[in-house]
Amino acid sequence: MRYVLRRLGFFVLTLWAALTLNFFIPRFMPGSPLQALRDRTHNRLSPAALEQMLTSYGFKPDENLFVQYLDYLRNMVTGRWGISIGATLGEPVTKVVGQALPWTLGLVGITTVLAFALGSLIGVVAGWRRGGRLDSLLPPVFVVTSALPYFWVGLLLILTFSVWTGGLLPSDFNYDSGLQPSLTPGFAANVLAHAVLPAATILITSIGGWILTMRNNMITTLAEDYVRMGRAKGLSNRRIMTTYAARNAMLPNLSGFAMSLGFVISGAILVEYVFNYPGLGYLLYNAVQNTDYPLMQALFMLFTVAVLVSVLVCDFATAWLDPRARAKG
Amino acid sequence: MRRTMIAAAVAVSASLLAAGCSGSTTTTTTDNGTGSGTKEAGSTDKASHQQGGSLTIANVQGQTWTCQFNPFNPAVNSVALGFVYEPLVYVNLLQDQKETPMLASSYQWAADKKSIVFTVRSGVKWSDGQPFTAEDVAYTFDVMKRVPSTDLYSLWTGAGLKSVTAAGDKVTLTFGQAAGPYFFNFANQVGIVPKHVFSTGPAAEHPDTWADPKPVGTGPYTVDPCSANNIQYVANPGYWQPGKPYLSKLQYPAYLDNGPANLDLAGGKAQWGSQFIPNIAALYLNKSKENHTWSPPVTNVGIVPNLDPSRPATSKLAVRQAIALAIDRQRIALIGEGGQQPAANQTGIVVPTFQKYYDRAAVAAAGYDKPNPDKAKGLLAGLGYTEANPLKLTIITITGYTDWDASLAVVKQQLKPVGIDLTVSDLAQQTFDDRLYNGDFDLAYYGQAGGPTPYYELRQMLYSKNSAPIGKPASFNYGRYLDPEVDALFDQYPAADDAGQVDIVKKVGAAMLRDIPIIPTTESVNWFQYNTADIAGWPTESDPYAQPAAFNVPDVEQLLLHLYSKSAQK
């Protein structure tokens, strides 16, 4: 119990520190929402009118920073995230985030799970048949692909599967722009078709890490006495591989997986840009570009909370699985 | 990456036209809305095509749509104005300010240009069926008075608008000074909103922040439906020009970046492009014989020298002359901009767009018609600088504007042999702005917005009231050029007649040659690509009936009234 409380205390403290940084750092950066708006409107509109426009949307350039800070903390907690004063001027932040969140969760979330599952599976098999054909082919290949830049892989896929094949797979957007979102098989198929290339990009570049760590864990585990014991008992290879070796080799990878789930929400900025995929990553990029304080704050808070929660869950899971962690913690 | 939009911004900061307009009189009157009396192509033509077909616009916005259409919100008015809302008169800057009457069927200036009476068009209906009246026009301008944040062109504060009154089918705008140059703003750029919608509920309380999700306008299209990914416009069946618009549907997807938009354009998925396509011959034109491009120049991009005496090098005329003589603008345009922007000239008057203001002979006489590195070398040698002992200068530019970087690489190369060692400093946009506005630079690479005549751009850059002391943000005159004679020319412009205005602009051009306050390098263009497989009626070099890029408001409406689907004609 004391362990849980201490973890929770740590969670709150970290969250507060992160929120505070999120508030002050953007305000100490050069530029202001007004300047960004003047740039976007090509400096052709009256600066006075633009400043009043931003003020009507809740921008308070002249208010005491500390008062703003307290307001900000209160608003973050109560969910009153304000109105965007950047590229999506006038749109409530909750709506902007709400529109982008499902797409990022869907695309990046599913590919992260897939990459972990596939990567671990390949790693297990490769480690089991160490030096075999699979082991000498897949891990090196995927180690190379995971070092490739996201956007480069994306562009290559677009070129191969969209441009050269006359639009076999769509290369942009999350669904055809002429369609209206609906719960029909046709629309779902369209969404899936649009997700293939961006998902493949993320998979290709992220699966290598899982394969490599899983394979190495597997090899270490296979040298353990209880595996030799299992063999001596005459257990089937399959049983030894899955329930004796893989199950134990998986443990270190699980915490890594929990962490990577926390990062799902921050999206994959470059992939979203290359594929014109309207998720949270590009939203953050845009918010920073346009000094959109309300949107930036909400996004940074979401990212912080997501990572902290997954770390917390991971901590609790470890404590539950491993009594040693509890005792030491 | 989205620098293309900057290059094409064409309008004017009205706030800056503010102070100087004198109250002198003029005898010029425009007798009706058609100005010169020539027959207008376009909006008042009879419909000559069948309706049907659809068009996809690729204009990179870098954001998903918010589905707000309030024309007072500067972030969304490019998807509202011209599509749903209409101006009183359309002014085409590509055809010497040729006017097309829209919601005003005609207008009459007072002799002193201090008041103007618009006659509103009869028989126009809002898309909800209510009739459009002079009251709507007056109400639109009243909103701008009541809520200053909606007065985007500073009509009430800068232009000296004193009152707007409606009587019958007439609307009278009264100004405290001659307001000729503001016509472009109040007649052409303000979208007229329906009083019956904007005078009730939340729209009346907060006309600036109200979302206006289902806009009611007089324009050729209505919104149905809008999502974050795409705006679909459908033809307004009750549009006041019978039989128009021809295209029954428009798709306006929200492109986040140039890459996907350019791909869709090359493949014909989108037919109307409005951004820079690098290596356009290979990546667009050669993909299909139906792909075309025509990007007319509208403003300048150039080197802004800091003229403040605290900058010993750039405040010297000889140094600026040397730079202007040493650079080969044709090469900058060819290498830096891939030949997609024409070379500029030292007068800062964009040709061929504003040809009648351009004095070619004066440019030649001053020696700026072609590069002259030898003369530049001589000027710098006179100051003690040579290639071995160069003058060190730094030019600031904006990071991510890759074509500007390429242009500056050419400039650097050309300045080296004459004795200037140029360092190019790439800055983040907002850092760049800070230093530019406050005068913290030797040289800056930059382009301004313009207007329907060269006066607008030149006045922004050169008028002393647009300047500020070093360390204080200048509004537009970032080089800190101060010349009472040039100021006087700008002050005379609003009340001058047409010939007088041309003469004034030519004199300012002469000052550009004399003082080298700005060194234009290339002319920035209105990026435009179009596909003719199914859609016809595009503006072309021989028929430049409107600025062609989709982000120009309200020019976009003129295209929408001309475009038609070939397949729908059978």
CSV table of C-alpha atoms in Angstrom, one decimal, chain B residues 227-560:
chain,number,residue,atom,x,y,z
B,227,SER,CA,-16.0,17.8,-42.2
B,228,ALA,CA,-12.5,18.2,-40.9
B,229,ASN,CA,-11.1,16.5,-44.0
B,230,ASN,CA,-13.2,18.1,-46.7
B,231,ILE,CA,-15.5,20.9,-47.5
B,232,GLN,CA,-18.1,20.1,-50.1
B,233,TYR,CA,-19.8,23.0,-51.8
B,234,VAL,CA,-22.9,22.6,-53.9
B,235,ALA,CA,-24.2,25.0,-56.4
B,236,ASN,CA,-26.7,27.6,-55.0
B,237,PRO,CA,-29.9,27.0,-57.0
B,238,GLY,CA,-31.1,30.5,-56.3
B,239,TYR,CA,-27.9,32.3,-57.4
B,240,TRP,CA,-28.7,35.6,-58.9
B,241,GLN,CA,-26.9,34.9,-62.2
B,242,PRO,CA,-29.3,32.4,-63.8
B,243,GLY,CA,-27.7,29.2,-65.0
B,244,LYS,CA,-24.6,29.7,-62.9
B,245,PRO,CA,-22.4,28.4,-61.5
B,246,TYR,CA,-21.9,25.6,-64.0
B,247,LEU,CA,-20.1,23.1,-61.7
B,248,SER,CA,-22.6,21.5,-59.4
B,249,LYS,CA,-20.1,20.3,-56.8
B,250,LEU,CA,-16.7,21.4,-55.5
B,251,GLN,CA,-14.5,19.4,-53.2
B,252,TYR,CA,-12.0,21.3,-51.1
B,253,PRO,CA,-9.9,18.7,-49.2
B,254,ALA,CA,-7.7,19.9,-46.3
B,255,TYR,CA,-4.2,19.3,-47.4
B,256,LEU,CA,-1.6,19.4,-44.6
B,257,ASP,CA,1.4,19.7,-46.8
B,258,ASN,CA,2.5,20.3,-50.4
B,259,GLY,CA,3.7,16.8,-51.0
B,260,PRO,CA,0.3,15.0,-51.0
B,261,ALA,CA,-1.4,17.9,-52.8
B,262,ASN,CA,1.2,18.0,-55.6
B,263,LEU,CA,0.8,14.2,-56.0
B,264,ASP,CA,-2.9,14.5,-56.3
B,265,LEU,CA,-2.5,17.3,-58.9
B,266,ALA,CA,0.0,15.4,-61.0
B,267,GLY,CA,-2.3,12.4,-61.1
B,268,GLY,CA,-5.4,14.5,-62.0
B,269,LYS,CA,-7.2,13.7,-58.7
B,270,ALA,CA,-7.3,17.4,-58.0
B,271,GLN,CA,-7.7,19.8,-60.9
B,272,TRP,CA,-7.0,23.2,-59.4
B,273,GLY,CA,-3.6,23.7,-57.8
B,274,SER,CA,-2.3,26.7,-55.8
B,275,GLN,CA,1.1,25.9,-54.5
B,276,PHE,CA,4.7,25.7,-55.6
B,277,ILE,CA,5.6,22.5,-57.4
B,278,PRO,CA,9.4,22.0,-57.6
B,279,ASN,CA,10.7,20.9,-60.9
B,280,ILE,CA,7.3,21.4,-62.3
B,281,ALA,CA,8.0,20.2,-65.9
B,282,ALA,CA,9.0,16.7,-64.7
B,283,LEU,CA,6.7,16.4,-61.7
B,284,TYR,CA,3.5,17.9,-63.1
B,285,LEU,CA,3.4,19.1,-66.7
B,286,ASN,CA,4.9,15.9,-68.3
B,287,LYS,CA,2.5,13.7,-66.3
B,288,SER,CA,-0.4,14.6,-68.6
B,289,LYS,CA,-0.9,16.8,-71.6
B,290,GLU,CA,-4.0,18.1,-69.8
B,291,ASN,CA,-1.8,19.6,-67.0
B,292,HIS,CA,-1.0,23.3,-67.4
B,293,THR,CA,0.4,26.1,-65.4
B,294,TRP,CA,0.3,29.9,-65.5
B,295,SER,CA,1.5,31.8,-62.5
B,296,PRO,CA,1.2,35.6,-62.9
B,297,PRO,CA,3.6,37.8,-60.9
B,298,VAL,CA,2.1,40.1,-58.4
B,299,THR,CA,4.7,41.4,-55.9
B,300,ASN,CA,8.4,41.4,-55.3
B,301,VAL,CA,10.9,39.3,-53.4
B,302,GLY,CA,14.1,41.1,-52.7
B,303,ILE,CA,16.9,42.2,-50.4
B,304,VAL,CA,15.9,44.7,-47.8
B,305,PRO,CA,19.0,46.7,-46.7
B,306,ASN,CA,19.0,48.4,-43.3
B,307,LEU,CA,19.3,52.1,-44.1
B,308,ASP,CA,19.6,53.3,-40.5
B,309,PRO,CA,22.9,55.2,-39.9
B,310,SER,CA,23.7,52.7,-37.1
B,311,ARG,CA,24.5,50.3,-39.9
B,312,PRO,CA,27.6,51.8,-41.5
B,313,ALA,CA,27.8,49.5,-44.5
B,314,THR,CA,24.2,49.2,-45.7
B,315,SER,CA,23.4,52.8,-45.0
B,316,LYS,CA,26.0,53.7,-47.7
B,317,LEU,CA,24.4,54.3,-51.1
B,318,ALA,CA,27.5,52.9,-52.9
B,319,VAL,CA,27.2,49.6,-51.1
B,320,ARG,CA,23.6,49.2,-52.1
B,321,GLN,CA,24.3,50.3,-55.6
B,322,ALA,CA,27.1,47.7,-55.8
B,323,ILE,CA,24.8,44.9,-54.7
B,324,ALA,CA,22.0,46.0,-57.1
B,325,LEU,CA,24.5,46.1,-60.0
B,326,ALA,CA,26.3,42.9,-59.1
B,327,ILE,CA,23.4,40.5,-58.9
B,328,ASP,CA,22.1,38.8,-62.1
B,329,ARG,CA,18.4,38.6,-61.5
B,330,GLN,CA,17.8,36.3,-64.4
B,331,ARG,CA,20.1,33.7,-62.9
B,332,ILE,CA,18.5,34.1,-59.5
B,333,ALA,CA,15.1,33.5,-61.1
B,334,LEU,CA,16.4,30.6,-63.1
B,335,ILE,CA,18.4,28.8,-60.5
B,336,GLY,CA,16.8,29.9,-57.2
B,337,GLU,CA,13.2,29.7,-58.4
B,338,GLY,CA,13.6,27.1,-61.1
B,339,GLY,CA,12.5,29.6,-63.7
B,340,GLN,CA,9.0,29.6,-62.1
B,341,GLN,CA,9.3,33.3,-61.0
B,342,PRO,CA,10.4,36.0,-63.4
B,343,ALA,CA,13.3,38.3,-62.6
B,344,ALA,CA,12.4,41.6,-60.9
B,345,ASN,CA,13.7,45.0,-61.7
B,346,GLN,CA,15.1,47.8,-59.6
B,347,THR,CA,12.0,50.0,-59.8
B,348,GLY,CA,10.0,47.4,-57.8
B,349,ILE,CA,7.2,47.7,-60.3
B,350,VAL,CA,6.0,44.2,-61.2
B,351,VAL,CA,5.9,43.6,-64.9
B,352,PRO,CA,4.1,42.6,-67.0
B,353,THR,CA,1.3,42.9,-64.5
B,354,PHE,CA,1.7,46.6,-64.0
B,355,GLN,CA,3.4,47.4,-67.3
B,356,LYS,CA,1.9,50.9,-67.7
B,357,TYR,CA,3.7,52.1,-64.5
B,358,TYR,CA,7.1,50.8,-65.7
B,359,ASP,CA,9.6,53.2,-67.2
B,360,ARG,CA,12.0,50.9,-69.0
B,361,ALA,CA,14.1,53.8,-70.4
B,362,ALA,CA,14.7,55.1,-66.9
B,363,VAL,CA,16.0,51.7,-65.7
B,364,ALA,CA,18.4,51.5,-68.6
B,365,ALA,CA,19.6,55.1,-68.1
B,366,ALA,CA,20.3,54.4,-64.5
B,367,GLY,CA,22.3,51.3,-65.6
B,368,TYR,CA,20.2,48.7,-63.8
B,369,ASP,CA,18.8,47.0,-67.0
B,370,LYS,CA,21.6,44.3,-66.9
B,371,PRO,CA,24.1,43.2,-64.3
B,372,ASN,CA,27.3,45.3,-64.2
B,373,PRO,CA,29.8,43.6,-61.9
B,374,ASP,CA,32.7,45.7,-63.1
B,375,LYS,CA,30.9,48.9,-62.0
B,376,ALA,CA,30.0,47.3,-58.7
B,377,LYS,CA,33.6,46.3,-58.2
B,378,GLY,CA,34.7,49.9,-58.8
B,379,LEU,CA,32.2,51.3,-56.3
B,380,LEU,CA,33.4,48.9,-53.6
B,381,ALA,CA,37.0,49.5,-54.4
B,382,GLY,CA,36.3,53.2,-53.8
B,383,LEU,CA,35.3,52.2,-50.3
B,384,GLY,CA,38.4,50.0,-49.9
B,385,TYR,CA,36.9,46.6,-50.4
B,386,THR,CA,38.1,44.0,-52.8
B,387,GLU,CA,37.6,40.3,-53.3
B,388,ALA,CA,40.8,39.8,-51.2
B,389,ASN,CA,39.6,42.2,-48.5
B,390,PRO,CA,35.8,41.8,-48.7
B,391,LEU,CA,33.0,43.7,-47.0
B,392,LYS,CA,31.4,41.2,-44.7
B,393,LEU,CA,27.6,41.3,-44.6
B,394,THR,CA,24.9,39.0,-43.2
B,395,ILE,CA,21.5,38.5,-44.8
B,396,ILE,CA,18.7,37.0,-42.7
B,397,THR,CA,16.1,34.7,-44.3
B,398,ILE,CA,13.4,32.3,-43.1
B,399,THR,CA,14.3,28.7,-42.5
B,400,GLY,CA,12.4,26.2,-44.6
B,401,TYR,CA,12.0,28.6,-47.6
B,402,THR,CA,14.3,26.4,-49.7
B,403,ASP,CA,13.8,28.4,-52.9
B,404,TRP,CA,14.9,31.5,-51.1
B,405,ASP,CA,18.0,29.6,-49.8
B,406,ALA,CA,18.8,28.6,-53.4
B,407,SER,CA,18.3,32.2,-54.6
B,408,LEU,CA,20.6,33.5,-51.9
B,409,ALA,CA,23.3,31.0,-52.8
B,410,VAL,CA,23.3,32.5,-56.2
B,411,VAL,CA,23.4,36.1,-54.8
B,412,LYS,CA,26.3,35.1,-52.5
B,413,GLN,CA,28.2,33.7,-55.5
B,414,GLN,CA,27.6,36.8,-57.5
B,415,LEU,CA,28.6,39.2,-54.7
B,416,LYS,CA,31.9,37.4,-54.0
B,417,PRO,CA,34.0,38.6,-57.0
B,418,VAL,CA,32.9,42.2,-56.5
B,419,GLY,CA,34.1,42.3,-52.9
B,420,ILE,CA,31.2,41.3,-50.7
B,421,ASP,CA,31.4,38.3,-48.5
B,422,LEU,CA,27.8,37.4,-47.8
B,423,THR,CA,26.7,35.1,-44.9
B,424,VAL,CA,23.2,33.7,-45.1
B,425,SER,CA,21.6,33.3,-41.8
B,426,ASP,CA,18.5,31.0,-41.7
B,427,LEU,CA,16.1,31.9,-38.9
B,428,ALA,CA,12.9,30.4,-37.6
B,429,GLN,CA,9.9,32.5,-38.9
B,430,GLN,CA,9.1,34.2,-35.7
B,431,THR,CA,12.8,35.0,-34.8
B,432,PHE,CA,13.1,36.4,-38.3
B,433,ASP,CA,10.0,38.6,-37.9
B,434,ASP,CA,11.4,40.0,-34.6
B,435,ARG,CA,14.6,41.0,-36.1
B,436,LEU,CA,13.0,42.3,-39.3
B,437,TYR,CA,10.4,44.4,-37.6
B,438,ASN,CA,12.8,45.8,-35.1
B,439,GLY,CA,15.6,46.6,-37.6
B,440,ASP,CA,18.1,44.1,-36.2
B,441,PHE,CA,19.8,43.1,-39.5
B,442,ASP,CA,22.2,44.3,-42.2
B,443,LEU,CA,20.2,42.7,-45.1
B,444,ALA,CA,17.0,40.7,-45.0
B,445,TYR,CA,15.4,38.6,-47.7
B,446,TYR,CA,11.7,39.3,-47.8
B,447,GLY,CA,8.6,39.9,-49.9
B,448,GLN,CA,5.6,42.1,-49.1
B,449,ALA,CA,2.0,41.9,-49.9
B,450,GLY,CA,0.8,44.1,-52.7
B,451,GLY,CA,-2.4,45.5,-54.1
B,452,PRO,CA,-4.2,46.4,-57.4
B,453,THR,CA,-1.5,48.9,-58.4
B,454,PRO,CA,2.3,49.1,-57.5
B,455,TYR,CA,1.4,52.0,-55.2
B,456,TYR,CA,0.2,49.6,-52.5
B,457,GLU,CA,3.4,47.6,-52.3
B,458,LEU,CA,5.8,50.5,-52.7
B,459,ARG,CA,4.0,52.6,-50.2
B,460,GLN,CA,4.2,49.8,-47.6
B,461,MET,CA,7.9,49.5,-48.1
B,462,LEU,CA,8.9,53.1,-48.5
B,463,TYR,CA,6.4,55.4,-46.6
B,464,SER,CA,8.1,56.9,-43.6
B,465,LYS,CA,5.0,56.5,-41.4
B,466,ASN,CA,5.4,52.7,-41.9
B,467,SER,CA,8.8,52.9,-40.3
B,468,ALA,CA,9.9,53.1,-36.7
B,469,PRO,CA,13.2,53.8,-34.8
B,470,ILE,CA,15.6,50.9,-34.5
B,471,GLY,CA,14.5,48.6,-31.7
B,472,LYS,CA,10.8,49.4,-32.2
B,473,PRO,CA,8.7,47.3,-34.5
B,474,ALA,CA,8.1,49.0,-37.9
B,475,SER,CA,4.9,48.1,-39.6
B,476,PHE,CA,6.2,47.6,-43.1
B,477,ASN,CA,9.1,49.9,-43.9
B,478,TYR,CA,11.6,47.6,-42.3
B,479,GLY,CA,14.6,49.1,-44.2
B,480,ARG,CA,13.8,52.5,-42.4
B,481,TYR,CA,13.7,54.5,-45.7
B,482,LEU,CA,12.9,58.1,-44.9
B,483,ASP,CA,12.5,60.6,-47.8
B,484,PRO,CA,10.1,63.6,-47.6
B,485,GLU,CA,9.8,63.8,-51.3
B,486,VAL,CA,8.6,60.2,-51.6
B,487,ASP,CA,6.3,60.7,-48.7
B,488,ALA,CA,4.8,63.6,-50.5
B,489,LEU,CA,4.2,61.5,-53.6
B,490,PHE,CA,2.3,58.9,-51.6
B,491,ASP,CA,0.3,61.6,-50.0
B,492,GLN,CA,-0.8,63.0,-53.4
B,493,TYR,CA,-1.8,59.7,-54.8
B,494,PRO,CA,-5.3,59.2,-53.3
B,495,ALA,CA,-6.7,62.4,-54.8
B,496,ALA,CA,-4.8,62.2,-58.1
B,497,ASP,CA,-6.5,61.2,-61.4
B,498,ASP,CA,-5.5,58.1,-63.3
B,499,ALA,CA,-2.8,59.7,-65.3
B,500,GLY,CA,-1.5,61.5,-62.2
B,501,GLN,CA,-1.4,58.2,-60.3
B,502,VAL,CA,0.7,56.6,-63.0
B,503,ASP,CA,3.0,59.5,-63.0
B,504,ILE,CA,3.4,59.3,-59.2
B,505,VAL,CA,4.2,55.6,-59.3
B,506,LYS,CA,6.8,56.3,-62.0
B,507,LYS,CA,8.4,59.0,-59.8
B,508,VAL,CA,8.5,56.5,-56.9
B,509,GLY,CA,10.2,54.0,-59.3
B,510,ALA,CA,12.7,56.7,-60.0
B,511,ALA,CA,13.4,57.1,-56.3
B,512,MET,CA,14.0,53.3,-56.2
B,513,LEU,CA,16.6,53.7,-58.9
B,514,ARG,CA,18.2,56.7,-57.1
B,515,ASP,CA,18.3,55.6,-53.5
B,516,ILE,CA,18.2,51.8,-53.8
B,517,PRO,CA,16.1,51.4,-50.6
B,518,ILE,CA,15.1,47.9,-51.7
B,519,ILE,CA,16.8,45.5,-54.1
B,520,PRO,CA,14.1,43.4,-55.7
B,521,THR,CA,15.4,40.1,-57.1
B,522,THR,CA,12.5,38.0,-58.3
B,523,GLU,CA,8.8,38.6,-58.7
B,524,SER,CA,6.6,36.4,-56.6
B,525,VAL,CA,3.7,34.8,-58.3
B,526,ASN,CA,0.3,33.5,-57.8
B,527,TRP,CA,0.9,29.8,-58.0
B,528,PHE,CA,-1.6,28.1,-60.3
B,529,GLN,CA,-1.8,24.7,-61.9
B,530,TYR,CA,-4.8,23.5,-63.8
B,531,ASN,CA,-6.1,20.3,-65.5
B,532,THR,CA,-8.2,20.6,-68.6
B,533,ALA,CA,-9.3,16.9,-68.9
B,534,ASP,CA,-12.8,17.7,-67.8
B,535,ILE,CA,-12.8,21.3,-66.6
B,536,ALA,CA,-12.6,24.3,-69.0
B,537,GLY,CA,-12.9,28.0,-68.6
B,538,TRP,CA,-9.7,28.6,-66.7
B,539,PRO,CA,-8.0,32.0,-66.7
B,540,THR,CA,-4.9,32.1,-68.9
B,541,GLU,CA,-2.2,34.5,-69.8
B,542,SER,CA,-4.3,35.7,-72.7
B,543,ASP,CA,-7.5,35.9,-70.6
B,544,PRO,CA,-6.4,36.8,-67.1
B,545,TYR,CA,-9.9,37.5,-65.8
B,546,ALA,CA,-8.9,36.9,-62.2
B,547,GLN,CA,-5.9,36.0,-60.0
B,548,PRO,CA,-5.9,32.3,-60.5
B,549,ALA,CA,-4.8,30.7,-57.2
B,550,ALA,CA,-7.5,29.4,-55.0
B,551,PHE,CA,-6.5,31.4,-52.0
B,552,ASN,CA,-7.3,34.7,-53.5
B,553,VAL,CA,-10.4,36.2,-52.1
B,554,PRO,CA,-12.7,37.2,-53.7
B,555,ASP,CA,-11.0,36.3,-57.1
B,556,VAL,CA,-11.9,32.7,-56.5
B,557,GLU,CA,-15.5,33.5,-57.3
B,558,GLN,CA,-14.7,34.7,-60.8
B,559,LEU,CA,-13.1,31.3,-61.5
B,560,LEU,CA,-16.1,29.6,-60.1
